[in-house]
Tab-separated table of C-alpha atoms in Angstrom:
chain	number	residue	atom	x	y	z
A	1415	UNK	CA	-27.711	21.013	38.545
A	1416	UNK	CA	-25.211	18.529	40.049
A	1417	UNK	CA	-23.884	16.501	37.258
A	1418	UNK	CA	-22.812	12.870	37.708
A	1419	UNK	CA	-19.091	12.289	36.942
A	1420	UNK	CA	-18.520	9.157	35.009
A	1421	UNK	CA	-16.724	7.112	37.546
A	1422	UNK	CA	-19.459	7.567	39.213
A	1423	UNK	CA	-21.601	6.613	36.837
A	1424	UNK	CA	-19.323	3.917	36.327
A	1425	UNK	CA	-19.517	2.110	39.558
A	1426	UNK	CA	-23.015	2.937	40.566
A	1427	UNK	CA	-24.815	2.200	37.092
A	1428	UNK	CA	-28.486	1.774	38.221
A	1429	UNK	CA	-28.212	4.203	40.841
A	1430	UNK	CA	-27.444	7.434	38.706
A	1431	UNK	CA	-29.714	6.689	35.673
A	1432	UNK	CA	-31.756	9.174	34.797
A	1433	UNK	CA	-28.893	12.029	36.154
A	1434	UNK	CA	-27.803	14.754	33.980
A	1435	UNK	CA	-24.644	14.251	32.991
A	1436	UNK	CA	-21.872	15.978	31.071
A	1437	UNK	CA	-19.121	13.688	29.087
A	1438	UNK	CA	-16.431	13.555	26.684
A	1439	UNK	CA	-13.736	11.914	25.112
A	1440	UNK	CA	-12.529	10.706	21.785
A	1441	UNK	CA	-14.901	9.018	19.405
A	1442	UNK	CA	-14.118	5.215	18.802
A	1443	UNK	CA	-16.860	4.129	16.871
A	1444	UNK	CA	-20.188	5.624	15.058
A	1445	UNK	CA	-23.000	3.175	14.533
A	1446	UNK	CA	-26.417	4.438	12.705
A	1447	UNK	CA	-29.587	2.360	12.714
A	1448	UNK	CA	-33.152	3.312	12.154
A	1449	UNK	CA	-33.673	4.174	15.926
A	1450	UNK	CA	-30.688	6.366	15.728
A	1451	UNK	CA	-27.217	6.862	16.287
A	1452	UNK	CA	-24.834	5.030	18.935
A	1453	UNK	CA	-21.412	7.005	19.230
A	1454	UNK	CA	-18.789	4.972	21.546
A	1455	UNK	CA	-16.490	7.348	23.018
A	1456	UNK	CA	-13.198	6.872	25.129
A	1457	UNK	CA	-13.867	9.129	28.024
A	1458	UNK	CA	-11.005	12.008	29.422
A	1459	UNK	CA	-11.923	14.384	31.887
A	1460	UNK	CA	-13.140	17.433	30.906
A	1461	UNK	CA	-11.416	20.678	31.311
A	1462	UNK	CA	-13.282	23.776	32.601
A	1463	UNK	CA	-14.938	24.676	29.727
A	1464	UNK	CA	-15.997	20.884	28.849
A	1465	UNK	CA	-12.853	20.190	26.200
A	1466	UNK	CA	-11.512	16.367	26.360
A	1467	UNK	CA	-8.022	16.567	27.847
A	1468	UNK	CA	-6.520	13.850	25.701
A	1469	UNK	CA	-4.110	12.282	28.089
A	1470	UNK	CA	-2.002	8.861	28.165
A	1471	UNK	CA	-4.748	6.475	29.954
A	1472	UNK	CA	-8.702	6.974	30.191
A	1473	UNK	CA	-10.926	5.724	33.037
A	1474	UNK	CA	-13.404	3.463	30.199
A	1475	UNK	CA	-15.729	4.273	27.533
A	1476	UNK	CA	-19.070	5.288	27.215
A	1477	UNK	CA	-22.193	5.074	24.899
A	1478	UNK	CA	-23.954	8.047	23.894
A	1479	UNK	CA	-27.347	7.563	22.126
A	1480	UNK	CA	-28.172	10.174	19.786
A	1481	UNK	CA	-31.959	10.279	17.931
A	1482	UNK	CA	-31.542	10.671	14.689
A	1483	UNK	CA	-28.943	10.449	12.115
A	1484	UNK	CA	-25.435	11.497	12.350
A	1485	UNK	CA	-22.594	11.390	10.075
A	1486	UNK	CA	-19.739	9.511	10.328
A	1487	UNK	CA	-17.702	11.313	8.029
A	1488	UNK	CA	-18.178	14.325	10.489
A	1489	UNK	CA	-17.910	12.780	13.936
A	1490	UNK	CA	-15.209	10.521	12.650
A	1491	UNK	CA	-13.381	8.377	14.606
A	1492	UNK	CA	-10.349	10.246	16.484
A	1493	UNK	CA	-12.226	13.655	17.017
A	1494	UNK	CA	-12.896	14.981	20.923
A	1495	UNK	CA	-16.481	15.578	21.418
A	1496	UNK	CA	-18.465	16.594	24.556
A	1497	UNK	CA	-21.977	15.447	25.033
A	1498	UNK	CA	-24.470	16.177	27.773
A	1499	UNK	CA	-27.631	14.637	28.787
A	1500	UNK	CA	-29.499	12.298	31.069
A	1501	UNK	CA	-27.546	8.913	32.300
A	1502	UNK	CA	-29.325	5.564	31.056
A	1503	UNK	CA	-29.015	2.335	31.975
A	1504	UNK	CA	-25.907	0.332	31.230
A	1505	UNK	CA	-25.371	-1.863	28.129
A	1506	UNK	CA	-23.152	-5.008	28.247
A	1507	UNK	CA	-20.780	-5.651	25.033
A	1508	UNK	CA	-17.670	-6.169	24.086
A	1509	UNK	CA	-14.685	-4.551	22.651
A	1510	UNK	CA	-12.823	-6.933	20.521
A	1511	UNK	CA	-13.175	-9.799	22.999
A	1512	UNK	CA	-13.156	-8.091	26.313
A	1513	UNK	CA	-16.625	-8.250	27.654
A	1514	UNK	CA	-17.434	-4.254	28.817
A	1515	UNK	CA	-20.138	-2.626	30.650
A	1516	UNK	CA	-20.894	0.830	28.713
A	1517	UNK	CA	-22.314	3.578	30.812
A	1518	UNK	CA	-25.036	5.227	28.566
A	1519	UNK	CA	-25.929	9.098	27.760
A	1520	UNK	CA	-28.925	9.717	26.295
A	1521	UNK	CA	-28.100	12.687	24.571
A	1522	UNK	CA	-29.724	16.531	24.496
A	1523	UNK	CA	-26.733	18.618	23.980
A	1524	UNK	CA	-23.590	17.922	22.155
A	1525	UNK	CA	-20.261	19.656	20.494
A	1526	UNK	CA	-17.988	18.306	18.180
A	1527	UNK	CA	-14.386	20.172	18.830
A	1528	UNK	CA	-12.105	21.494	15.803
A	1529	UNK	CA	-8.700	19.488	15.616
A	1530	UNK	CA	-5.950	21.591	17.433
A	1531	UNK	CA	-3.675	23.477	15.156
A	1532	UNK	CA	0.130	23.000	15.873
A	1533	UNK	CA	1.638	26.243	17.076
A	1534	UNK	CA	4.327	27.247	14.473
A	1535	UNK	CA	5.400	30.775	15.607
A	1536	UNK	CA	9.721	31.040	16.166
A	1537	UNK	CA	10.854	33.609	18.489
A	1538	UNK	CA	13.865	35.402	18.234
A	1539	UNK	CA	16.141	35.442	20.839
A	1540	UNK	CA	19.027	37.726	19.658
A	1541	UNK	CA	19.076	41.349	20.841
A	1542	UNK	CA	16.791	43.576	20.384
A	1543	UNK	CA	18.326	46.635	18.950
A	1544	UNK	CA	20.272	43.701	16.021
A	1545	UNK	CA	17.143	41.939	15.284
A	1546	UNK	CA	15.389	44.422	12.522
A	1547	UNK	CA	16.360	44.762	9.180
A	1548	UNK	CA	17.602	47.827	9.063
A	1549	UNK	CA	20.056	47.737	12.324
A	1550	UNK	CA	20.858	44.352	11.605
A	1551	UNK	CA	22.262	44.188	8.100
A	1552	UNK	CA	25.504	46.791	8.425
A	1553	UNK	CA	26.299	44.922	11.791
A	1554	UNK	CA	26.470	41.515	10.623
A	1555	UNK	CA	30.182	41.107	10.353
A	1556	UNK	CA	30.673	42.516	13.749
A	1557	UNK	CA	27.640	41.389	15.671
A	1558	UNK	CA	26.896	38.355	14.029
A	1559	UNK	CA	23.225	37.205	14.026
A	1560	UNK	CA	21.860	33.934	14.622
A	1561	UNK	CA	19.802	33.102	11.004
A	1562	UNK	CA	16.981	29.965	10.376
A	1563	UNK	CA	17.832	28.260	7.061
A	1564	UNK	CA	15.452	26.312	4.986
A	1565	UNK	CA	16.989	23.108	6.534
A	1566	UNK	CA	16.198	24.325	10.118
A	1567	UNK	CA	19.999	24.713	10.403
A	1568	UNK	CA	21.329	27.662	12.053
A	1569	UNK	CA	24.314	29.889	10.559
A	1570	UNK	CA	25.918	32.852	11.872
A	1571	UNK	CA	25.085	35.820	10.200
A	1572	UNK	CA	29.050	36.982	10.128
A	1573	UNK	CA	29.520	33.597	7.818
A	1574	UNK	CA	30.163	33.982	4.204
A	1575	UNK	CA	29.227	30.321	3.320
């Protein structure tokens, strides 16, 4: 299947509907009603295995229509989500006061990412054969050793202080 890009989806509206299509972004708003769920997303490209790549400036947002309920407590507002389906037609509304034509996605398939942990691993740079425990510790006064304090401070491992 060739799937339709969202810019151009974006500036051919009428002539993609119906397309399969394969989106994501960063959810803006969730809206349930009893003919289902309307998620407004900010749209980022897509990497190669269909992640959001959050970046500084997105080319719009886009409407995907879900049947059925969804909770907002889940797909809150902030998470990256990828969604795939068949293109509608476009809805006209506004955000804030900015009237805005939403490209729709009337959704079969979707995935709601986990939040990114932040990397936290140090590595040591001093010298290999000084860096364990037991080759470091009777060396310290003559090779000192760079050490991480609580306050992210570094101290030389010669220091008495």
């Amino acid at each position: 299947d060739n799937l339709v890009t969202y810019s151009t989806a974006l500036d051919n509206p009428t002539q993609v509907a119906g397309s399969p299509a394969r989106w994501g972004g960063v959810i803006a708003e969730v809206s349930n009603s009893d003919n289902g769920t309307v998620i407004e997303v900010v749209n980022y490209q897509l990497n190669s295995y269909g992640r959001p790549v959050v970046a500084d400036n997105s080319d719009g947002r886009f409407r995907a229509i879900i049947d059925g309920f969804v909770d907002p407590m889940v797909y809150e507002k902030g998470r990256s989500v990828t969604f795939s389906g068949t293109i509608g037609e476009p809805v006209e509304d506004k955000i804030d006061e900015y009237r805005y034509l939403f490209p729709t996605l009337n959704v079969t398939g979707r995935y709601l990412w986990k939040e990114r942990q932040q990397n936290t691993a140090e590595v040591d740079y001093s010298s290999l054969w000084y860096r364990h425990y037991w080759y470091s510790q009777p060396y310290r006064v003559y090779y000192p050793v760079p050490v991480r304090t609580n306050g992210g401070s570094q101290k030389s491992g010669g220091d008495n202080n």
